Amino acid sequence: MFLINCPYCGERDQQEFKAGGEAHIERPKQPTELSDDEWAEYLFMRKNIKGIQFERWNHVHGCRKWFNMVRDTSNDEIKAIYKMGEKPPA
Amino acid sequence: MRNKYSVFSLIKNALSYHENWQRAWKDPAPKKEYDAVIVGGGGHGLATAYYLAKKHNMNNIAVVEKGWIGGGNTGRNTTIIRSNYLWDASAGLYDHALKIWEGLSQELNYNVMFSQRGVMNLAHNLQDVRDLKRRTHANRLNGIDAVYLSTEEVKKFCPIINTSPDIRYPVLGGTLQRRAGTARHDAVAWGYARGADAMGVDIIQNCEVKGIKRNGDSVEGIETTKGFIKTKKIGVVAAGHSSVIANMAGLRLPLESKPLQALVSEPVKPIIDTVVMSNAVHAYVSQSDKGELVIGAGTDDYVSYTQKGSHQIVEGTLNAILELYPIFSRMRMLRQWGGIVDICPDASPILSKTSIKGLYFNCGWGTGGFKATPGSGDLFAHTIANDEPHKLNAAFNLNRFVSGDLVDEHGAAAVAH
């Protein structure tokens, strides 16, 4: 449980948000040409990092907008928040 | 030579004030090389080592554990054991485990306090009723004991449940597996550790894996905080940290690690003599032999390795518990904790070889791995020793995420994940 600074609404309780999993997984450009292995990689395989992870969140009980977050999963500390389409911080 | 536990050894040791009991397992330094190394000294890992030594004559093996044995999810779960899963593959897997549980205390000469007090699953809406009836039929076709209970039968079996029709989620019925129940979680880890140690397995605690050394497509050994250990076979049974170990080997797994919480109340006199689980409202409760109510909550929906969960998850579970059991309204909660569970997209485990020769994974048990401990160890030992899965865990391979042949137990299992 922590506070999240929604880029549109400001700081709110984490309860208002829904985690959307790993960020920056690119949708295949040519889905018809994907092999089964590539589909498995896209659909199921995850980095599931202990440490700094890039992920998507949705403010479901607020503005309902998606955004990205950089969070340390070993202590739930939020390092950065940026909007969809923006470049992830280095 | 391992001394046998019996009433005579109890009397004998009582005479010396219980100060001369033999150590249950040694505290060895790692050797330079083993035939196989198990990463993770929880119930599943220790059981794997035990069956590797017992059934496959692999005695030159080690279990490495970064903390202390049984200190992870083995010591953090709500100890529920059942096998009433919907799909054939899951039914085979979990009932295999349940059959081993039934003779485990005798086999290990260690009282794991397995208590077949029954597990009841409640239905709160018409879809629940249909799903639970379907699951009951599926269970019986697979030879697993299951009965469907009406609301009155639920009330009779567990009188403290509020079956009034005007509560928010009324009890419309339920299922009962009488062979199901609970066991003492720590004893399972300790019993397997003692049994494995007696057959020559080295149990190395406070030994964290830092890297996996590969030579092309096969493994050569592991880097640990206690030095390099050479081995040709590595069985990873690291639960919530499976992805961390997989990343060391350059492998990706279809897992997400999330906090799952449980809590216990102050101890009270016996009030609930079974296990009651409720899928729709996500609350389950049983009573430990010490008298505490053991309550399981849900997972948080974000990846976290913090071993603590959100307050609102516990609050939601307790709201449901209070509506179903008004008698508990003035109970005080004593302790709350979290464990990190590794969840697969299809909520079924992975007991599998990998693309790297000699590297095996037993993971993805998610929120319900404790019940499978003996079966998981037995089948994973078979997989490691023969480099081939047993027919009972063949469906639980990593390749199912490529072929699409998933074992989807998400909504179908007896409790929501």
PDB file of N, CA and C in Angstrom, chain B residues 148-242:
ATOM      1  N   TYR B 148     -21.841 -32.410  -3.121  1.00  0.00           N
ATOM      2  CA  TYR B 148     -22.449 -31.088  -3.143  1.00  0.00           C
ATOM      3  C   TYR B 148     -23.416 -30.990  -1.972  1.00  0.00           C
ATOM      4  N   LEU B 149     -23.364 -29.883  -1.243  1.00  0.00           N
ATOM      5  CA  LEU B 149     -24.215 -29.705  -0.069  1.00  0.00           C
ATOM      6  C   LEU B 149     -25.236 -28.591  -0.311  1.00  0.00           C
ATOM      7  N   SER B 150     -26.445 -28.796   0.199  1.00  0.00           N
ATOM      8  CA  SER B 150     -27.444 -27.727   0.166  1.00  0.00           C
ATOM      9  C   SER B 150     -27.122 -26.729   1.282  1.00  0.00           C
ATOM     10  N   THR B 151     -27.825 -25.617   1.306  1.00  0.00           N
ATOM     11  CA  THR B 151     -27.598 -24.617   2.356  1.00  0.00           C
ATOM     12  C   THR B 151     -27.783 -25.231   3.745  1.00  0.00           C
ATOM     13  N   GLU B 152     -28.826 -26.069   3.881  1.00  0.00           N
ATOM     14  CA  GLU B 152     -29.095 -26.699   5.180  1.00  0.00           C
ATOM     15  C   GLU B 152     -27.947 -27.634   5.572  1.00  0.00           C
ATOM     16  N   GLU B 153     -27.421 -28.362   4.570  1.00  0.00           N
ATOM     17  CA  GLU B 153     -26.315 -29.291   4.867  1.00  0.00           C
ATOM     18  C   GLU B 153     -25.036 -28.519   5.228  1.00  0.00           C
ATOM     19  N   VAL B 154     -24.840 -27.360   4.588  1.00  0.00           N
ATOM     20  CA  VAL B 154     -23.697 -26.507   4.934  1.00  0.00           C
ATOM     21  C   VAL B 154     -23.815 -26.093   6.401  1.00  0.00           C
ATOM     22  N   LYS B 155     -25.016 -25.647   6.778  1.00  0.00           N
ATOM     23  CA  LYS B 155     -25.274 -25.190   8.141  1.00  0.00           C
ATOM     24  C   LYS B 155     -25.045 -26.319   9.151  1.00  0.00           C
ATOM     25  N   LYS B 156     -25.461 -27.531   8.749  1.00  0.00           N
ATOM     26  CA  LYS B 156     -25.318 -28.670   9.641  1.00  0.00           C
ATOM     27  C   LYS B 156     -23.837 -29.028   9.826  1.00  0.00           C
ATOM     28  N   PHE B 157     -23.082 -28.933   8.735  1.00  0.00           N
ATOM     29  CA  PHE B 157     -21.673 -29.315   8.787  1.00  0.00           C
ATOM     30  C   PHE B 157     -20.853 -28.266   9.537  1.00  0.00           C
ATOM     31  N   CYS B 158     -21.214 -27.007   9.407  1.00  0.00           N
ATOM     32  CA  CYS B 158     -20.488 -25.937  10.094  1.00  0.00           C
ATOM     33  C   CYS B 158     -21.502 -24.938  10.646  1.00  0.00           C
ATOM     34  N   PRO B 159     -22.003 -25.191  11.860  1.00  0.00           N
ATOM     35  CA  PRO B 159     -23.148 -24.430  12.389  1.00  0.00           C
ATOM     36  C   PRO B 159     -22.904 -22.932  12.582  1.00  0.00           C
ATOM     37  N   ILE B 160     -21.657 -22.489  12.652  1.00  0.00           N
ATOM     38  CA  ILE B 160     -21.448 -21.054  12.933  1.00  0.00           C
ATOM     39  C   ILE B 160     -21.585 -20.187  11.677  1.00  0.00           C
ATOM     40  N   ILE B 161     -21.752 -20.806  10.504  1.00  0.00           N
ATOM     41  CA  ILE B 161     -21.912 -19.998   9.284  1.00  0.00           C
ATOM     42  C   ILE B 161     -23.290 -19.355   9.264  1.00  0.00           C
ATOM     43  N   ASN B 162     -23.320 -18.090   8.890  1.00  0.00           N
ATOM     44  CA  ASN B 162     -24.582 -17.374   8.761  1.00  0.00           C
ATOM     45  C   ASN B 162     -25.219 -17.732   7.413  1.00  0.00           C
ATOM     46  N   THR B 163     -26.279 -18.555   7.462  1.00  0.00           N
ATOM     47  CA  THR B 163     -26.925 -18.968   6.211  1.00  0.00           C
ATOM     48  C   THR B 163     -28.224 -18.192   5.968  1.00  0.00           C
ATOM     49  N   SER B 164     -28.374 -17.111   6.664  1.00  0.00           N
ATOM     50  CA  SER B 164     -29.566 -16.279   6.459  1.00  0.00           C
ATOM     51  C   SER B 164     -29.642 -15.819   4.998  1.00  0.00           C
ATOM     52  N   PRO B 165     -30.845 -15.835   4.389  1.00  0.00           N
ATOM     53  CA  PRO B 165     -30.943 -15.455   2.967  1.00  0.00           C
ATOM     54  C   PRO B 165     -30.769 -13.954   2.727  1.00  0.00           C
ATOM     55  N   ASP B 166     -30.776 -13.152   3.794  1.00  0.00           N
ATOM     56  CA  ASP B 166     -30.725 -11.708   3.539  1.00  0.00           C
ATOM     57  C   ASP B 166     -29.353 -11.082   3.762  1.00  0.00           C
ATOM     58  N   ILE B 167     -28.288 -11.898   3.789  1.00  0.00           N
ATOM     59  CA  ILE B 167     -26.960 -11.277   3.860  1.00  0.00           C
ATOM     60  C   ILE B 167     -26.535 -10.898   2.438  1.00  0.00           C
ATOM     61  N   ARG B 168     -25.487 -10.094   2.333  1.00  0.00           N
ATOM     62  CA  ARG B 168     -25.094  -9.546   1.025  1.00  0.00           C
ATOM     63  C   ARG B 168     -24.789 -10.656   0.014  1.00  0.00           C
ATOM     64  N   TYR B 169     -24.057 -11.676   0.431  1.00  0.00           N
ATOM     65  CA  TYR B 169     -23.767 -12.808  -0.438  1.00  0.00           C
ATOM     66  C   TYR B 169     -24.252 -14.084   0.245  1.00  0.00           C
ATOM     67  N   PRO B 170     -25.537 -14.413   0.116  1.00  0.00           N
ATOM     68  CA  PRO B 170     -26.094 -15.552   0.849  1.00  0.00           C
ATOM     69  C   PRO B 170     -25.451 -16.877   0.437  1.00  0.00           C
ATOM     70  N   VAL B 171     -25.434 -17.814   1.366  1.00  0.00           N
ATOM     71  CA  VAL B 171     -24.861 -19.128   1.085  1.00  0.00           C
ATOM     72  C   VAL B 171     -25.922 -19.979   0.380  1.00  0.00           C
ATOM     73  N   LEU B 172     -25.680 -20.296  -0.885  1.00  0.00           N
ATOM     74  CA  LEU B 172     -26.663 -21.069  -1.667  1.00  0.00           C
ATOM     75  C   LEU B 172     -26.339 -22.558  -1.693  1.00  0.00           C
ATOM     76  N   GLY B 173     -25.189 -22.911  -1.153  1.00  0.00           N
ATOM     77  CA  GLY B 173     -24.782 -24.313  -1.150  1.00  0.00           C
ATOM     78  C   GLY B 173     -23.286 -24.395  -0.999  1.00  0.00           C
ATOM     79  N   GLY B 174     -22.736 -25.585  -1.239  1.00  0.00           N
ATOM     80  CA  GLY B 174     -21.289 -25.713  -1.120  1.00  0.00           C
ATOM     81  C   GLY B 174     -20.845 -27.106  -1.517  1.00  0.00           C
ATOM     82  N   THR B 175     -19.537 -27.278  -1.589  1.00  0.00           N
ATOM     83  CA  THR B 175     -19.013 -28.617  -1.841  1.00  0.00           C
ATOM     84  C   THR B 175     -18.181 -29.021  -0.638  1.00  0.00           C
ATOM     85  N   LEU B 176     -18.028 -30.336  -0.487  1.00  0.00           N
ATOM     86  CA  LEU B 176     -17.233 -30.833   0.624  1.00  0.00           C
ATOM     87  C   LEU B 176     -16.322 -31.947   0.134  1.00  0.00           C
ATOM     88  N   GLN B 177     -15.036 -31.801   0.427  1.00  0.00           N
ATOM     89  CA  GLN B 177     -14.105 -32.911   0.232  1.00  0.00           C
ATOM     90  C   GLN B 177     -13.656 -33.353   1.620  1.00  0.00           C
ATOM     91  N   ARG B 178     -14.120 -34.527   2.022  1.00  0.00           N
ATOM     92  CA  ARG B 178     -13.831 -34.982   3.387  1.00  0.00           C
ATOM     93  C   ARG B 178     -12.380 -35.398   3.592  1.00  0.00           C
ATOM     94  N   ARG B 179     -11.717 -35.872   2.531  1.00  0.00           N
ATOM     95  CA  ARG B 179     -10.319 -36.294   2.682  1.00  0.00           C
ATOM     96  C   ARG B 179      -9.382 -35.090   2.808  1.00  0.00           C
ATOM     97  N   ALA B 180      -9.889 -33.921   2.492  1.00  0.00           N
ATOM     98  CA  ALA B 180      -9.047 -32.725   2.543  1.00  0.00           C
ATOM     99  C   ALA B 180      -8.862 -32.282   3.998  1.00  0.00           C
ATOM    100  N   GLY B 181      -8.010 -31.303   4.220  1.00  0.00           N
ATOM    101  CA  GLY B 181      -7.799 -30.841   5.598  1.00  0.00           C
ATOM    102  C   GLY B 181      -6.623 -29.904   5.721  1.00  0.00           C
ATOM    103  N   THR B 182      -5.869 -30.065   6.790  1.00  0.00           N
ATOM    104  CA  THR B 182      -4.715 -29.195   7.046  1.00  0.00           C
ATOM    105  C   THR B 182      -3.543 -30.040   7.558  1.00  0.00           C
ATOM    106  N   ALA B 183      -2.371 -29.433   7.619  1.00  0.00           N
ATOM    107  CA  ALA B 183      -1.204 -30.078   8.240  1.00  0.00           C
ATOM    108  C   ALA B 183      -0.364 -28.990   8.878  1.00  0.00           C
ATOM    109  N   ARG B 184       0.577 -29.402   9.698  1.00  0.00           N
ATOM    110  CA  ARG B 184       1.472 -28.444  10.343  1.00  0.00           C
ATOM    111  C   ARG B 184       2.582 -28.091   9.354  1.00  0.00           C
ATOM    112  N   HIS B 185       2.573 -26.837   8.867  1.00  0.00           N
ATOM    113  CA  HIS B 185       3.495 -26.486   7.771  1.00  0.00           C
ATOM    114  C   HIS B 185       4.978 -26.638   8.121  1.00  0.00           C
ATOM    115  N   ASP B 186       5.387 -26.153   9.296  1.00  0.00           N
ATOM    116  CA  ASP B 186       6.808 -26.250   9.663  1.00  0.00           C
ATOM    117  C   ASP B 186       7.256 -27.705   9.742  1.00  0.00           C
ATOM    118  N   ALA B 187       6.368 -28.544  10.283  1.00  0.00           N
ATOM    119  CA  ALA B 187       6.724 -29.956  10.460  1.00  0.00           C
ATOM    120  C   ALA B 187       7.007 -30.627   9.124  1.00  0.00           C
ATOM    121  N   VAL B 188       6.336 -30.175   8.078  1.00  0.00           N
ATOM    122  CA  VAL B 188       6.552 -30.767   6.760  1.00  0.00           C
ATOM    123  C   VAL B 188       7.974 -30.493   6.297  1.00  0.00           C
ATOM    124  N   ALA B 189       8.396 -29.226   6.454  1.00  0.00           N
ATOM    125  CA  ALA B 189       9.768 -28.878   6.066  1.00  0.00           C
ATOM    126  C   ALA B 189      10.775 -29.626   6.941  1.00  0.00           C
ATOM    127  N   TRP B 190      10.527 -29.629   8.247  1.00  0.00           N
ATOM    128  CA  TRP B 190      11.477 -30.275   9.169  1.00  0.00           C
ATOM    129  C   TRP B 190      11.519 -31.792   8.961  1.00  0.00           C
ATOM    130  N   GLY B 191      10.372 -32.386   8.722  1.00  0.00           N
ATOM    131  CA  GLY B 191      10.311 -33.834   8.516  1.00  0.00           C
ATOM    132  C   GLY B 191      11.069 -34.257   7.261  1.00  0.00           C
ATOM    133  N   TYR B 192      10.844 -33.511   6.168  1.00  0.00           N
ATOM    134  CA  TYR B 192      11.559 -33.831   4.927  1.00  0.00           C
ATOM    135  C   TYR B 192      13.055 -33.551   5.079  1.00  0.00           C
ATOM    136  N   ALA B 193      13.407 -32.468   5.785  1.00  0.00           N
ATOM    137  CA  ALA B 193      14.821 -32.141   5.986  1.00  0.00           C
ATOM    138  C   ALA B 193      15.507 -33.261   6.768  1.00  0.00           C
ATOM    139  N   ARG B 194      14.844 -33.726   7.809  1.00  0.00           N
ATOM    140  CA  ARG B 194      15.422 -34.789   8.652  1.00  0.00           C
ATOM    141  C   ARG B 194      15.572 -36.077   7.843  1.00  0.00           C
ATOM    142  N   GLY B 195      14.537 -36.383   7.046  1.00  0.00           N
ATOM    143  CA  GLY B 195      14.573 -37.595   6.235  1.00  0.00           C
ATOM    144  C   GLY B 195      15.648 -37.532   5.166  1.00  0.00           C
ATOM    145  N   ALA B 196      15.765 -36.379   4.510  1.00  0.00           N
ATOM    146  CA  ALA B 196      16.760 -36.231   3.443  1.00  0.00           C
ATOM    147  C   ALA B 196      18.167 -36.280   4.031  1.00  0.00           C
ATOM    148  N   ASP B 197      18.370 -35.580   5.140  1.00  0.00           N
ATOM    149  CA  ASP B 197      19.671 -35.533   5.805  1.00  0.00           C
ATOM    150  C   ASP B 197      20.120 -36.945   6.205  1.00  0.00           C
ATOM    151  N   ALA B 198      19.171 -37.760   6.675  1.00  0.00           N
ATOM    152  CA  ALA B 198      19.508 -39.129   7.090  1.00  0.00           C
ATOM    153  C   ALA B 198      20.012 -39.965   5.918  1.00  0.00           C
ATOM    154  N   MET B 199      19.609 -39.598   4.702  1.00  0.00           N
ATOM    155  CA  MET B 199      20.068 -40.349   3.522  1.00  0.00           C
ATOM    156  C   MET B 199      21.279 -39.695   2.867  1.00  0.00           C
ATOM    157  N   GLY B 200      21.878 -38.705   3.551  1.00  0.00           N
ATOM    158  CA  GLY B 200      23.141 -38.133   3.074  1.00  0.00           C
ATOM    159  C   GLY B 200      23.016 -36.822   2.324  1.00  0.00           C
ATOM    160  N   VAL B 201      21.806 -36.265   2.244  1.00  0.00           N
ATOM    161  CA  VAL B 201      21.635 -34.983   1.552  1.00  0.00           C
ATOM    162  C   VAL B 201      22.203 -33.847   2.422  1.00  0.00           C
ATOM    163  N   ASP B 202      22.988 -32.966   1.806  1.00  0.00           N
ATOM    164  CA  ASP B 202      23.517 -31.802   2.533  1.00  0.00           C
ATOM    165  C   ASP B 202      22.508 -30.660   2.466  1.00  0.00           C
ATOM    166  N   ILE B 203      22.044 -30.196   3.625  1.00  0.00           N
ATOM    167  CA  ILE B 203      21.131 -29.056   3.667  1.00  0.00           C
ATOM    168  C   ILE B 203      21.933 -27.839   4.109  1.00  0.00           C
ATOM    169  N   ILE B 204      22.138 -26.920   3.159  1.00  0.00           N
ATOM    170  CA  ILE B 204      23.036 -25.795   3.410  1.00  0.00           C
ATOM    171  C   ILE B 204      22.210 -24.513   3.508  1.00  0.00           C
ATOM    172  N   GLN B 205      22.097 -24.003   4.726  1.00  0.00           N
ATOM    173  CA  GLN B 205      21.301 -22.804   4.954  1.00  0.00           C
ATOM    174  C   GLN B 205      22.177 -21.556   4.891  1.00  0.00           C
ATOM    175  N   ASN B 206      21.542 -20.386   4.839  1.00  0.00           N
ATOM    176  CA  ASN B 206      22.246 -19.110   4.700  1.00  0.00           C
ATOM    177  C   ASN B 206      23.204 -19.120   3.517  1.00  0.00           C
ATOM    178  N   CYS B 207      22.765 -19.711   2.433  1.00  0.00           N
ATOM    179  CA  CYS B 207      23.606 -19.853   1.250  1.00  0.00           C
ATOM    180  C   CYS B 207      22.784 -19.387   0.053  1.00  0.00           C
ATOM    181  N   GLU B 208      23.048 -18.160  -0.383  1.00  0.00           N
ATOM    182  CA  GLU B 208      22.246 -17.578  -1.451  1.00  0.00           C
ATOM    183  C   GLU B 208      22.902 -17.815  -2.808  1.00  0.00           C
ATOM    184  N   VAL B 209      22.095 -18.171  -3.776  1.00  0.00           N
ATOM    185  CA  VAL B 209      22.611 -18.355  -5.134  1.00  0.00           C
ATOM    186  C   VAL B 209      22.796 -16.987  -5.782  1.00  0.00           C
ATOM    187  N   LYS B 210      24.006 -16.778  -6.334  1.00  0.00           N
ATOM    188  CA  LYS B 210      24.322 -15.481  -6.940  1.00  0.00           C
ATOM    189  C   LYS B 210      24.410 -15.559  -8.463  1.00  0.00           C
ATOM    190  N   GLY B 211      24.602 -16.759  -8.963  1.00  0.00           N
ATOM    191  CA  GLY B 211      24.718 -16.897 -10.417  1.00  0.00           C
ATOM    192  C   GLY B 211      24.663 -18.351 -10.835  1.00  0.00           C
ATOM    193  N   ILE B 212      24.308 -18.571 -12.085  1.00  0.00           N
ATOM    194  CA  ILE B 212      24.300 -19.926 -12.627  1.00  0.00           C
ATOM    195  C   ILE B 212      25.310 -19.966 -13.756  1.00  0.00           C
ATOM    196  N   LYS B 213      26.272 -20.896 -13.640  1.00  0.00           N
ATOM    197  CA  LYS B 213      27.323 -20.977 -14.658  1.00  0.00           C
ATOM    198  C   LYS B 213      26.893 -21.936 -15.753  1.00  0.00           C
ATOM    199  N   ARG B 214      26.907 -21.429 -16.962  1.00  0.00           N
ATOM    200  CA  ARG B 214      26.508 -22.239 -18.110  1.00  0.00           C
ATOM    201  C   ARG B 214      27.696 -22.483 -19.012  1.00  0.00           C
ATOM    202  N   ASN B 215      27.669 -23.656 -19.654  1.00  0.00           N
ATOM    203  CA  ASN B 215      28.631 -23.914 -20.712  1.00  0.00           C
ATOM    204  C   ASN B 215      27.793 -24.204 -21.945  1.00  0.00           C
ATOM    205  N   GLY B 216      27.600 -23.196 -22.753  1.00  0.00           N
ATOM    206  CA  GLY B 216      26.713 -23.352 -23.903  1.00  0.00           C
ATOM    207  C   GLY B 216      25.304 -23.618 -23.444  1.00  0.00           C
ATOM    208  N   ASP B 217      24.778 -24.777 -23.815  1.00  0.00           N
ATOM    209  CA  ASP B 217      23.390 -25.078 -23.505  1.00  0.00           C
ATOM    210  C   ASP B 217      23.220 -25.972 -22.283  1.00  0.00           C
ATOM    211  N   SER B 218      24.284 -26.155 -21.495  1.00  0.00           N
ATOM    212  CA  SER B 218      24.113 -26.966 -20.290  1.00  0.00           C
ATOM    213  C   SER B 218      24.687 -26.224 -19.080  1.00  0.00           C
ATOM    214  N   VAL B 219      24.289 -26.667 -17.884  1.00  0.00           N
ATOM    215  CA  VAL B 219      24.748 -25.980 -16.681  1.00  0.00           C
ATOM    216  C   VAL B 219      26.022 -26.633 -16.143  1.00  0.00           C
ATOM    217  N   GLU B 220      26.849 -25.814 -15.482  1.00  0.00           N
ATOM    218  CA  GLU B 220      28.096 -26.330 -14.916  1.00  0.00           C
ATOM    219  C   GLU B 220      28.132 -26.208 -13.404  1.00  0.00           C
ATOM    220  N   GLY B 221      27.316 -25.310 -12.866  1.00  0.00           N
ATOM    221  CA  GLY B 221      27.339 -25.137 -11.413  1.00  0.00           C
ATOM    222  C   GLY B 221      26.700 -23.830 -11.007  1.00  0.00           C
ATOM    223  N   ILE B 222      26.741 -23.579  -9.690  1.00  0.00           N
ATOM    224  CA  ILE B 222      26.151 -22.337  -9.192  1.00  0.00           C
ATOM    225  C   ILE B 222      27.160 -21.554  -8.355  1.00  0.00           C
ATOM    226  N   GLU B 223      27.103 -20.233  -8.524  1.00  0.00           N
ATOM    227  CA  GLU B 223      27.860 -19.329  -7.660  1.00  0.00           C
ATOM    228  C   GLU B 223      26.980 -19.036  -6.452  1.00  0.00           C
ATOM    229  N   THR B 224      27.537 -19.212  -5.256  1.00  0.00           N
ATOM    230  CA  THR B 224      26.753 -18.922  -4.062  1.00  0.00           C
ATOM    231  C   THR B 224      27.558 -18.041  -3.121  1.00  0.00           C
ATOM    232  N   THR B 225      26.902 -17.581  -2.053  1.00  0.00           N
ATOM    233  CA  THR B 225      27.612 -16.782  -1.057  1.00  0.00           C
ATOM    234  C   THR B 225      28.599 -17.645  -0.265  1.00  0.00           C
ATOM    235  N   LYS B 226      28.516 -18.976  -0.453  1.00  0.00           N
ATOM    236  CA  LYS B 226      29.496 -19.864   0.190  1.00  0.00           C
ATOM    237  C   LYS B 226      30.417 -20.493  -0.852  1.00  0.00           C
ATOM    238  N   GLY B 227      30.582 -19.806  -1.983  1.00  0.00           N
ATOM    239  CA  GLY B 227      31.516 -20.270  -2.999  1.00  0.00           C
ATOM    240  C   GLY B 227      30.845 -20.989  -4.160  1.00  0.00           C
ATOM    241  N   PHE B 228      31.684 -21.415  -5.112  1.00  0.00           N
ATOM    242  CA  PHE B 228      31.176 -22.078  -6.308  1.00  0.00           C
ATOM    243  C   PHE B 228      30.906 -23.557  -6.028  1.00  0.00           C
ATOM    244  N   ILE B 229      29.763 -24.046  -6.497  1.00  0.00           N
ATOM    245  CA  ILE B 229      29.429 -25.469  -6.354  1.00  0.00           C
ATOM    246  C   ILE B 229      29.225 -26.036  -7.754  1.00  0.00           C
ATOM    247  N   LYS B 230      30.030 -27.073  -8.049  1.00  0.00           N
ATOM    248  CA  LYS B 230      29.943 -27.675  -9.372  1.00  0.00           C
ATOM    249  C   LYS B 230      28.811 -28.702  -9.386  1.00  0.00           C
ATOM    250  N   THR B 231      27.996 -28.690 -10.420  1.00  0.00           N
ATOM    251  CA  THR B 231      26.947 -29.696 -10.555  1.00  0.00           C
ATOM    252  C   THR B 231      26.397 -29.701 -11.975  1.00  0.00           C
ATOM    253  N   LYS B 232      25.919 -30.865 -12.402  1.00  0.00           N
ATOM    254  CA  LYS B 232      25.371 -30.967 -13.751  1.00  0.00           C
ATOM    255  C   LYS B 232      23.861 -30.818 -13.763  1.00  0.00           C
ATOM    256  N   LYS B 233      23.240 -30.916 -12.581  1.00  0.00           N
ATOM    257  CA  LYS B 233      21.784 -30.806 -12.515  1.00  0.00           C
ATOM    258  C   LYS B 233      21.368 -29.806 -11.436  1.00  0.00           C
ATOM    259  N   ILE B 234      20.564 -28.842 -11.821  1.00  0.00           N
ATOM    260  CA  ILE B 234      20.079 -27.840 -10.872  1.00  0.00           C
ATOM    261  C   ILE B 234      18.549 -27.851 -10.902  1.00  0.00           C
ATOM    262  N   GLY B 235      17.955 -28.103  -9.764  1.00  0.00           N
ATOM    263  CA  GLY B 235      16.496 -28.051  -9.653  1.00  0.00           C
ATOM    264  C   GLY B 235      16.117 -26.796  -8.884  1.00  0.00           C
ATOM    265  N   VAL B 236      15.465 -25.867  -9.550  1.00  0.00           N
ATOM    266  CA  VAL B 236      15.127 -24.600  -8.894  1.00  0.00           C
ATOM    267  C   VAL B 236      13.706 -24.665  -8.337  1.00  0.00           C
ATOM    268  N   VAL B 237      13.609 -24.501  -7.032  1.00  0.00           N
ATOM    269  CA  VAL B 237      12.312 -24.538  -6.354  1.00  0.00           C
ATOM    270  C   VAL B 237      12.252 -23.290  -5.484  1.00  0.00           C
ATOM    271  N   ALA B 238      12.246 -22.119  -6.135  1.00  0.00           N
ATOM    272  CA  ALA B 238      12.469 -20.866  -5.407  1.00  0.00           C
ATOM    273  C   ALA B 238      11.199 -20.031  -5.262  1.00  0.00           C
ATOM    274  N   ALA B 239      10.043 -20.607  -5.548  1.00  0.00           N
ATOM    275  CA  ALA B 239       8.749 -19.925  -5.376  1.00  0.00           C
ATOM    276  C   ALA B 239       8.772 -18.507  -5.949  1.00  0.00           C
ATOM    277  N   GLY B 240       8.507 -17.499  -5.096  1.00  0.00           N
ATOM    278  CA  GLY B 240       8.402 -16.117  -5.557  1.00  0.00           C
ATOM    279  C   GLY B 240       9.656 -15.594  -6.227  1.00  0.00           C
ATOM    280  N   HIS B 241      10.806 -16.203  -5.945  1.00  0.00           N
ATOM    281  CA  HIS B 241      12.065 -15.740  -6.518  1.00  0.00           C
ATOM    282  C   HIS B 241      12.515 -16.556  -7.730  1.00  0.00           C
ATOM    283  N   SER B 242      11.612 -17.365  -8.292  1.00  0.00           N
ATOM    284  CA  SER B 242      11.967 -18.205  -9.443  1.00  0.00           C
ATOM    285  C   SER B 242      12.478 -17.376 -10.617  1.00  0.00           C
TER     286      SER B 242
END
